[in-house]
Amino acid sequence: MSVYRIENFISKEDSKILSKWILDNSHKSFFKSANMGGNRKTTRYSTDENFLYPKEVLDIRKKIIDKLNLQENEIKNIYPPFKDGIVASFAEDNDTCYEHTDPVWVEGYETLHCNIITQSPDQGGEVVINKNKYTMKENELFCYRVSKSSHKVLEVKSKKPRLMWIFGFCVNEEQWNYIKND
């Protein structure tokens, strides 16, 4: 299994709050071009630490940690090097992401992304992982090891932007085996 999914992982109320935060902030300086070949801005490359994610985002990260049994990682602060290990993403019409594999941030651990789309585009935006195409559902938790899997995003064809949250973790093989066998 290369992906781990849980439908309706977050509530519609939390989804609205997270979408509103991206829409209200995507024009601010801490949202920067993703430089992935498309029309996307994210908080991933921001060096501006003068912003805060909504409380609900940190609550969702904690819910993921508890569900995936990553408490030890939280104690040791084993996260990818972006703010709180979290990225907010705003992808507009004609956005795409070229095929790539993410780096390993901590020796002995693979990089795991747990994505949640809070607003799907009208068309496009599917993720392709190891040549398999997936359509992520709104409010679904969608996890995969981005440092072990070649992945890309197909073109967004929509006036409605694709809004997504990425919760990054560094996991070892034992932890991934626990997750995928849950």
PDB file of N, CA and C in Angstrom, residues 48-118:
ATOM      1  N   ASP A  48       9.012  34.075   6.977  1.00  0.00           N
ATOM      2  CA  ASP A  48       8.266  34.979   7.849  1.00  0.00           C
ATOM      3  C   ASP A  48       7.589  34.148   8.935  1.00  0.00           C
ATOM      4  N   GLU A  49       8.118  34.200  10.120  1.00  0.00           N
ATOM      5  CA  GLU A  49       7.525  33.438  11.227  1.00  0.00           C
ATOM      6  C   GLU A  49       6.451  34.241  11.949  1.00  0.00           C
ATOM      7  N   ASN A  50       6.142  35.421  11.429  1.00  0.00           N
ATOM      8  CA  ASN A  50       5.174  36.298  12.084  1.00  0.00           C
ATOM      9  C   ASN A  50       3.749  36.031  11.639  1.00  0.00           C
ATOM     10  N   PHE A  51       3.412  34.777  11.491  1.00  0.00           N
ATOM     11  CA  PHE A  51       2.031  34.418  11.233  1.00  0.00           C
ATOM     12  C   PHE A  51       1.712  33.173  12.042  1.00  0.00           C
ATOM     13  N   LEU A  52       0.456  33.005  12.325  1.00  0.00           N
ATOM     14  CA  LEU A  52       0.003  31.856  13.099  1.00  0.00           C
ATOM     15  C   LEU A  52      -1.072  31.124  12.319  1.00  0.00           C
ATOM     16  N   TYR A  53      -0.997  29.807  12.351  1.00  0.00           N
ATOM     17  CA  TYR A  53      -2.079  29.010  11.797  1.00  0.00           C
ATOM     18  C   TYR A  53      -3.233  29.032  12.793  1.00  0.00           C
ATOM     19  N   PRO A  54      -4.452  28.829  12.314  1.00  0.00           N
ATOM     20  CA  PRO A  54      -5.578  28.770  13.246  1.00  0.00           C
ATOM     21  C   PRO A  54      -5.418  27.620  14.245  1.00  0.00           C
ATOM     22  N   LYS A  55      -5.994  27.783  15.407  1.00  0.00           N
ATOM     23  CA  LYS A  55      -5.940  26.754  16.442  1.00  0.00           C
ATOM     24  C   LYS A  55      -6.404  25.405  15.899  1.00  0.00           C
ATOM     25  N   GLU A  56      -7.410  25.423  15.030  1.00  0.00           N
ATOM     26  CA  GLU A  56      -7.959  24.185  14.478  1.00  0.00           C
ATOM     27  C   GLU A  56      -6.903  23.392  13.704  1.00  0.00           C
ATOM     28  N   VAL A  57      -5.962  24.087  13.061  1.00  0.00           N
ATOM     29  CA  VAL A  57      -4.900  23.404  12.308  1.00  0.00           C
ATOM     30  C   VAL A  57      -4.012  22.609  13.265  1.00  0.00           C
ATOM     31  N   LEU A  58      -3.638  23.226  14.380  1.00  0.00           N
ATOM     32  CA  LEU A  58      -2.804  22.528  15.366  1.00  0.00           C
ATOM     33  C   LEU A  58      -3.586  21.384  16.023  1.00  0.00           C
ATOM     34  N   ASP A  59      -4.876  21.579  16.221  1.00  0.00           N
ATOM     35  CA  ASP A  59      -5.715  20.492  16.757  1.00  0.00           C
ATOM     36  C   ASP A  59      -5.769  19.322  15.781  1.00  0.00           C
ATOM     37  N   ILE A  60      -5.872  19.615  14.496  1.00  0.00           N
ATOM     38  CA  ILE A  60      -5.904  18.551  13.477  1.00  0.00           C
ATOM     39  C   ILE A  60      -4.563  17.830  13.432  1.00  0.00           C
ATOM     40  N   ARG A  61      -3.461  18.587  13.514  1.00  0.00           N
ATOM     41  CA  ARG A  61      -2.142  17.934  13.553  1.00  0.00           C
ATOM     42  C   ARG A  61      -2.074  16.963  14.736  1.00  0.00           C
ATOM     43  N   LYS A  62      -2.566  17.387  15.900  1.00  0.00           N
ATOM     44  CA  LYS A  62      -2.560  16.525  17.089  1.00  0.00           C
ATOM     45  C   LYS A  62      -3.432  15.289  16.861  1.00  0.00           C
ATOM     46  N   LYS A  63      -4.561  15.468  16.191  1.00  0.00           N
ATOM     47  CA  LYS A  63      -5.442  14.335  15.879  1.00  0.00           C
ATOM     48  C   LYS A  63      -4.723  13.335  14.963  1.00  0.00           C
ATOM     49  N   ILE A  64      -3.953  13.838  14.007  1.00  0.00           N
ATOM     50  CA  ILE A  64      -3.176  12.967  13.114  1.00  0.00           C
ATOM     51  C   ILE A  64      -2.105  12.230  13.911  1.00  0.00           C
ATOM     52  N   ILE A  65      -1.401  12.957  14.774  1.00  0.00           N
ATOM     53  CA  ILE A  65      -0.359  12.352  15.614  1.00  0.00           C
ATOM     54  C   ILE A  65      -0.948  11.213  16.445  1.00  0.00           C
ATOM     55  N   ASP A  66      -2.096  11.457  17.037  1.00  0.00           N
ATOM     56  CA  ASP A  66      -2.733  10.421  17.867  1.00  0.00           C
ATOM     57  C   ASP A  66      -3.192   9.242  17.020  1.00  0.00           C
ATOM     58  N   LYS A  67      -3.798   9.507  15.875  1.00  0.00           N
ATOM     59  CA  LYS A  67      -4.303   8.426  15.019  1.00  0.00           C
ATOM     60  C   LYS A  67      -3.164   7.568  14.472  1.00  0.00           C
ATOM     61  N   LEU A  68      -2.045   8.211  14.097  1.00  0.00           N
ATOM     62  CA  LEU A  68      -0.920   7.486  13.484  1.00  0.00           C
ATOM     63  C   LEU A  68       0.128   7.039  14.496  1.00  0.00           C
ATOM     64  N   ASN A  69      -0.130   7.302  15.779  1.00  0.00           N
ATOM     65  CA  ASN A  69       0.773   6.886  16.854  1.00  0.00           C
ATOM     66  C   ASN A  69       2.154   7.520  16.706  1.00  0.00           C
ATOM     67  N   LEU A  70       2.184   8.826  16.511  1.00  0.00           N
ATOM     68  CA  LEU A  70       3.450   9.556  16.309  1.00  0.00           C
ATOM     69  C   LEU A  70       3.810  10.433  17.511  1.00  0.00           C
ATOM     70  N   GLN A  71       3.381  10.045  18.708  1.00  0.00           N
ATOM     71  CA  GLN A  71       3.643  10.849  19.895  1.00  0.00           C
ATOM     72  C   GLN A  71       5.137  11.015  20.162  1.00  0.00           C
ATOM     73  N   GLU A  72       5.908   9.955  19.925  1.00  0.00           N
ATOM     74  CA  GLU A  72       7.357  10.023  20.151  1.00  0.00           C
ATOM     75  C   GLU A  72       7.987  11.082  19.242  1.00  0.00           C
ATOM     76  N   ASN A  73       7.516  11.149  18.003  1.00  0.00           N
ATOM     77  CA  ASN A  73       8.035  12.135  17.067  1.00  0.00           C
ATOM     78  C   ASN A  73       7.705  13.549  17.543  1.00  0.00           C
ATOM     79  N   GLU A  74       6.503  13.714  18.089  1.00  0.00           N
ATOM     80  CA  GLU A  74       6.100  15.023  18.590  1.00  0.00           C
ATOM     81  C   GLU A  74       6.999  15.446  19.754  1.00  0.00           C
ATOM     82  N   ILE A  75       7.275  14.539  20.662  1.00  0.00           N
ATOM     83  CA  ILE A  75       8.136  14.835  21.817  1.00  0.00           C
ATOM     84  C   ILE A  75       9.531  15.259  21.345  1.00  0.00           C
ATOM     85  N   LYS A  76      10.052  14.556  20.337  1.00  0.00           N
ATOM     86  CA  LYS A  76      11.400  14.847  19.824  1.00  0.00           C
ATOM     87  C   LYS A  76      11.387  15.954  18.772  1.00  0.00           C
ATOM     88  N   ASN A  77      10.189  16.496  18.474  1.00  0.00           N
ATOM     89  CA  ASN A  77      10.040  17.559  17.478  1.00  0.00           C
ATOM     90  C   ASN A  77      10.614  17.155  16.123  1.00  0.00           C
ATOM     91  N   ILE A  78      10.267  15.956  15.668  1.00  0.00           N
ATOM     92  CA  ILE A  78      10.757  15.432  14.394  1.00  0.00           C
ATOM     93  C   ILE A  78       9.739  15.784  13.304  1.00  0.00           C
ATOM     94  N   TYR A  79       9.961  16.945  12.691  1.00  0.00           N
ATOM     95  CA  TYR A  79       9.086  17.437  11.635  1.00  0.00           C
ATOM     96  C   TYR A  79       9.935  17.936  10.476  1.00  0.00           C
ATOM     97  N   PRO A  80       9.363  17.991   9.290  1.00  0.00           N
ATOM     98  CA  PRO A  80      10.054  18.683   8.194  1.00  0.00           C
ATOM     99  C   PRO A  80      10.236  20.158   8.575  1.00  0.00           C
ATOM    100  N   PRO A  81      11.210  20.830   7.971  1.00  0.00           N
ATOM    101  CA  PRO A  81      11.564  22.187   8.408  1.00  0.00           C
ATOM    102  C   PRO A  81      10.695  23.301   7.814  1.00  0.00           C
ATOM    103  N   PHE A  82       9.375  23.162   7.928  1.00  0.00           N
ATOM    104  CA  PHE A  82       8.525  24.301   7.620  1.00  0.00           C
ATOM    105  C   PHE A  82       7.672  24.577   8.851  1.00  0.00           C
ATOM    106  N   LYS A  83       7.097  25.752   8.918  1.00  0.00           N
ATOM    107  CA  LYS A  83       6.445  26.217  10.147  1.00  0.00           C
ATOM    108  C   LYS A  83       5.501  25.159  10.712  1.00  0.00           C
ATOM    109  N   ASP A  84       5.815  24.703  11.917  1.00  0.00           N
ATOM    110  CA  ASP A  84       5.021  23.698  12.627  1.00  0.00           C
ATOM    111  C   ASP A  84       4.882  22.387  11.848  1.00  0.00           C
ATOM    112  N   GLY A  85       5.726  22.173  10.834  1.00  0.00           N
ATOM    113  CA  GLY A  85       5.618  20.982   9.998  1.00  0.00           C
ATOM    114  C   GLY A  85       4.385  21.012   9.105  1.00  0.00           C
ATOM    115  N   ILE A  86       3.817  22.205   8.918  1.00  0.00           N
ATOM    116  CA  ILE A  86       2.540  22.358   8.213  1.00  0.00           C
ATOM    117  C   ILE A  86       2.701  23.323   7.046  1.00  0.00           C
ATOM    118  N   VAL A  87       1.976  23.053   5.956  1.00  0.00           N
ATOM    119  CA  VAL A  87       1.961  23.938   4.790  1.00  0.00           C
ATOM    120  C   VAL A  87       0.510  24.169   4.375  1.00  0.00           C
ATOM    121  N   ALA A  88       0.176  25.418   4.112  1.00  0.00           N
ATOM    122  CA  ALA A  88      -1.116  25.764   3.509  1.00  0.00           C
ATOM    123  C   ALA A  88      -0.859  26.024   2.027  1.00  0.00           C
ATOM    124  N   SER A  89      -1.744  25.528   1.166  1.00  0.00           N
ATOM    125  CA  SER A  89      -1.537  25.607  -0.285  1.00  0.00           C
ATOM    126  C   SER A  89      -2.773  26.181  -0.984  1.00  0.00           C
ATOM    127  N   PHE A  90      -2.514  27.126  -1.897  1.00  0.00           N
ATOM    128  CA  PHE A  90      -3.552  27.796  -2.681  1.00  0.00           C
ATOM    129  C   PHE A  90      -3.195  27.606  -4.146  1.00  0.00           C
ATOM    130  N   ALA A  91      -3.925  26.725  -4.846  1.00  0.00           N
ATOM    131  CA  ALA A  91      -3.625  26.390  -6.245  1.00  0.00           C
ATOM    132  C   ALA A  91      -4.744  26.907  -7.141  1.00  0.00           C
ATOM    133  N   GLU A  92      -4.369  27.784  -8.083  1.00  0.00           N
ATOM    134  CA  GLU A  92      -5.344  28.402  -8.981  1.00  0.00           C
ATOM    135  C   GLU A  92      -5.438  27.667 -10.311  1.00  0.00           C
ATOM    136  N   ASP A  93      -6.332  28.154 -11.151  1.00  0.00           N
ATOM    137  CA  ASP A  93      -6.521  27.614 -12.497  1.00  0.00           C
ATOM    138  C   ASP A  93      -5.169  27.482 -13.199  1.00  0.00           C
ATOM    139  N   ASN A  94      -4.976  26.406 -13.907  1.00  0.00           N
ATOM    140  CA  ASN A  94      -3.742  26.084 -14.648  1.00  0.00           C
ATOM    141  C   ASN A  94      -2.597  25.637 -13.757  1.00  0.00           C
ATOM    142  N   ASP A  95      -2.847  25.437 -12.464  1.00  0.00           N
ATOM    143  CA  ASP A  95      -1.783  24.939 -11.601  1.00  0.00           C
ATOM    144  C   ASP A  95      -1.489  23.485 -11.937  1.00  0.00           C
ATOM    145  N   THR A  96      -0.236  23.121 -11.780  1.00  0.00           N
ATOM    146  CA  THR A  96       0.213  21.748 -11.905  1.00  0.00           C
ATOM    147  C   THR A  96       1.458  21.609 -11.044  1.00  0.00           C
ATOM    148  N   CYS A  97       1.891  20.415 -10.818  1.00  0.00           N
ATOM    149  CA  CYS A  97       3.115  20.183 -10.063  1.00  0.00           C
ATOM    150  C   CYS A  97       3.884  19.081 -10.773  1.00  0.00           C
ATOM    151  N   TYR A  98       5.131  19.373 -11.129  1.00  0.00           N
ATOM    152  CA  TYR A  98       5.921  18.398 -11.870  1.00  0.00           C
ATOM    153  C   TYR A  98       6.263  17.180 -10.999  1.00  0.00           C
ATOM    154  N   GLU A  99       6.573  16.073 -11.673  1.00  0.00           N
ATOM    155  CA  GLU A  99       6.893  14.834 -10.972  1.00  0.00           C
ATOM    156  C   GLU A  99       8.206  14.991 -10.206  1.00  0.00           C
ATOM    157  N   HIS A 100       8.189  14.566  -8.959  1.00  0.00           N
ATOM    158  CA  HIS A 100       9.376  14.689  -8.115  1.00  0.00           C
ATOM    159  C   HIS A 100       9.247  13.756  -6.908  1.00  0.00           C
ATOM    160  N   THR A 101      10.323  13.646  -6.163  1.00  0.00           N
ATOM    161  CA  THR A 101      10.355  12.954  -4.879  1.00  0.00           C
ATOM    162  C   THR A 101      10.915  13.941  -3.867  1.00  0.00           C
ATOM    163  N   ASP A 102      10.287  14.053  -2.725  1.00  0.00           N
ATOM    164  CA  ASP A 102      10.722  15.013  -1.708  1.00  0.00           C
ATOM    165  C   ASP A 102      11.961  14.509  -0.975  1.00  0.00           C
ATOM    166  N   PRO A 103      12.678  15.431  -0.343  1.00  0.00           N
ATOM    167  CA  PRO A 103      13.882  15.023   0.396  1.00  0.00           C
ATOM    168  C   PRO A 103      13.564  14.328   1.718  1.00  0.00           C
ATOM    169  N   VAL A 104      14.556  13.619   2.208  1.00  0.00           N
ATOM    170  CA  VAL A 104      14.544  13.085   3.571  1.00  0.00           C
ATOM    171  C   VAL A 104      15.106  14.195   4.445  1.00  0.00           C
ATOM    172  N   TRP A 105      14.370  14.587   5.482  1.00  0.00           N
ATOM    173  CA  TRP A 105      14.802  15.705   6.326  1.00  0.00           C
ATOM    174  C   TRP A 105      15.611  15.254   7.534  1.00  0.00           C
ATOM    175  N   VAL A 106      15.353  14.022   8.009  1.00  0.00           N
ATOM    176  CA  VAL A 106      16.030  13.516   9.203  1.00  0.00           C
ATOM    177  C   VAL A 106      16.567  12.128   8.868  1.00  0.00           C
ATOM    178  N   GLU A 107      17.864  11.928   9.090  1.00  0.00           N
ATOM    179  CA  GLU A 107      18.482  10.632   8.779  1.00  0.00           C
ATOM    180  C   GLU A 107      17.775   9.512   9.536  1.00  0.00           C
ATOM    181  N   GLY A 108      17.480   8.432   8.817  1.00  0.00           N
ATOM    182  CA  GLY A 108      16.808   7.287   9.406  1.00  0.00           C
ATOM    183  C   GLY A 108      15.289   7.378   9.369  1.00  0.00           C
ATOM    184  N   TYR A 109      14.769   8.467   8.815  1.00  0.00           N
ATOM    185  CA  TYR A 109      13.323   8.673   8.732  1.00  0.00           C
ATOM    186  C   TYR A 109      12.946   9.048   7.302  1.00  0.00           C
ATOM    187  N   GLU A 110      11.762   8.637   6.882  1.00  0.00           N
ATOM    188  CA  GLU A 110      11.211   9.039   5.589  1.00  0.00           C
ATOM    189  C   GLU A 110      10.256  10.210   5.815  1.00  0.00           C
ATOM    190  N   THR A 111      10.071  11.020   4.794  1.00  0.00           N
ATOM    191  CA  THR A 111       9.157  12.153   4.895  1.00  0.00           C
ATOM    192  C   THR A 111       7.750  11.698   4.529  1.00  0.00           C
ATOM    193  N   LEU A 112       6.818  11.916   5.431  1.00  0.00           N
ATOM    194  CA  LEU A 112       5.414  11.559   5.259  1.00  0.00           C
ATOM    195  C   LEU A 112       4.602  12.843   5.172  1.00  0.00           C
ATOM    196  N   HIS A 113       3.762  12.949   4.150  1.00  0.00           N
ATOM    197  CA  HIS A 113       2.811  14.052   4.078  1.00  0.00           C
ATOM    198  C   HIS A 113       1.409  13.498   4.258  1.00  0.00           C
ATOM    199  N   CYS A 114       0.666  14.143   5.129  1.00  0.00           N
ATOM    200  CA  CYS A 114      -0.746  13.843   5.315  1.00  0.00           C
ATOM    201  C   CYS A 114      -1.510  15.072   4.846  1.00  0.00           C
ATOM    202  N   ASN A 115      -2.167  14.938   3.708  1.00  0.00           N
ATOM    203  CA  ASN A 115      -2.835  16.057   3.057  1.00  0.00           C
ATOM    204  C   ASN A 115      -4.323  16.048   3.342  1.00  0.00           C
ATOM    205  N   ILE A 116      -4.868  17.252   3.453  1.00  0.00           N
ATOM    206  CA  ILE A 116      -6.314  17.419   3.574  1.00  0.00           C
ATOM    207  C   ILE A 116      -6.727  18.542   2.634  1.00  0.00           C
ATOM    208  N   ILE A 117      -7.575  18.209   1.676  1.00  0.00           N
ATOM    209  CA  ILE A 117      -8.134  19.224   0.783  1.00  0.00           C
ATOM    210  C   ILE A 117      -9.395  19.760   1.434  1.00  0.00           C
ATOM    211  N   THR A 118      -9.450  21.082   1.594  1.00  0.00           N
ATOM    212  CA  THR A 118     -10.646  21.689   2.174  1.00  0.00           C
ATOM    213  C   THR A 118     -11.542  22.301   1.098  1.00  0.00           C
TER     214      THR A 118
END
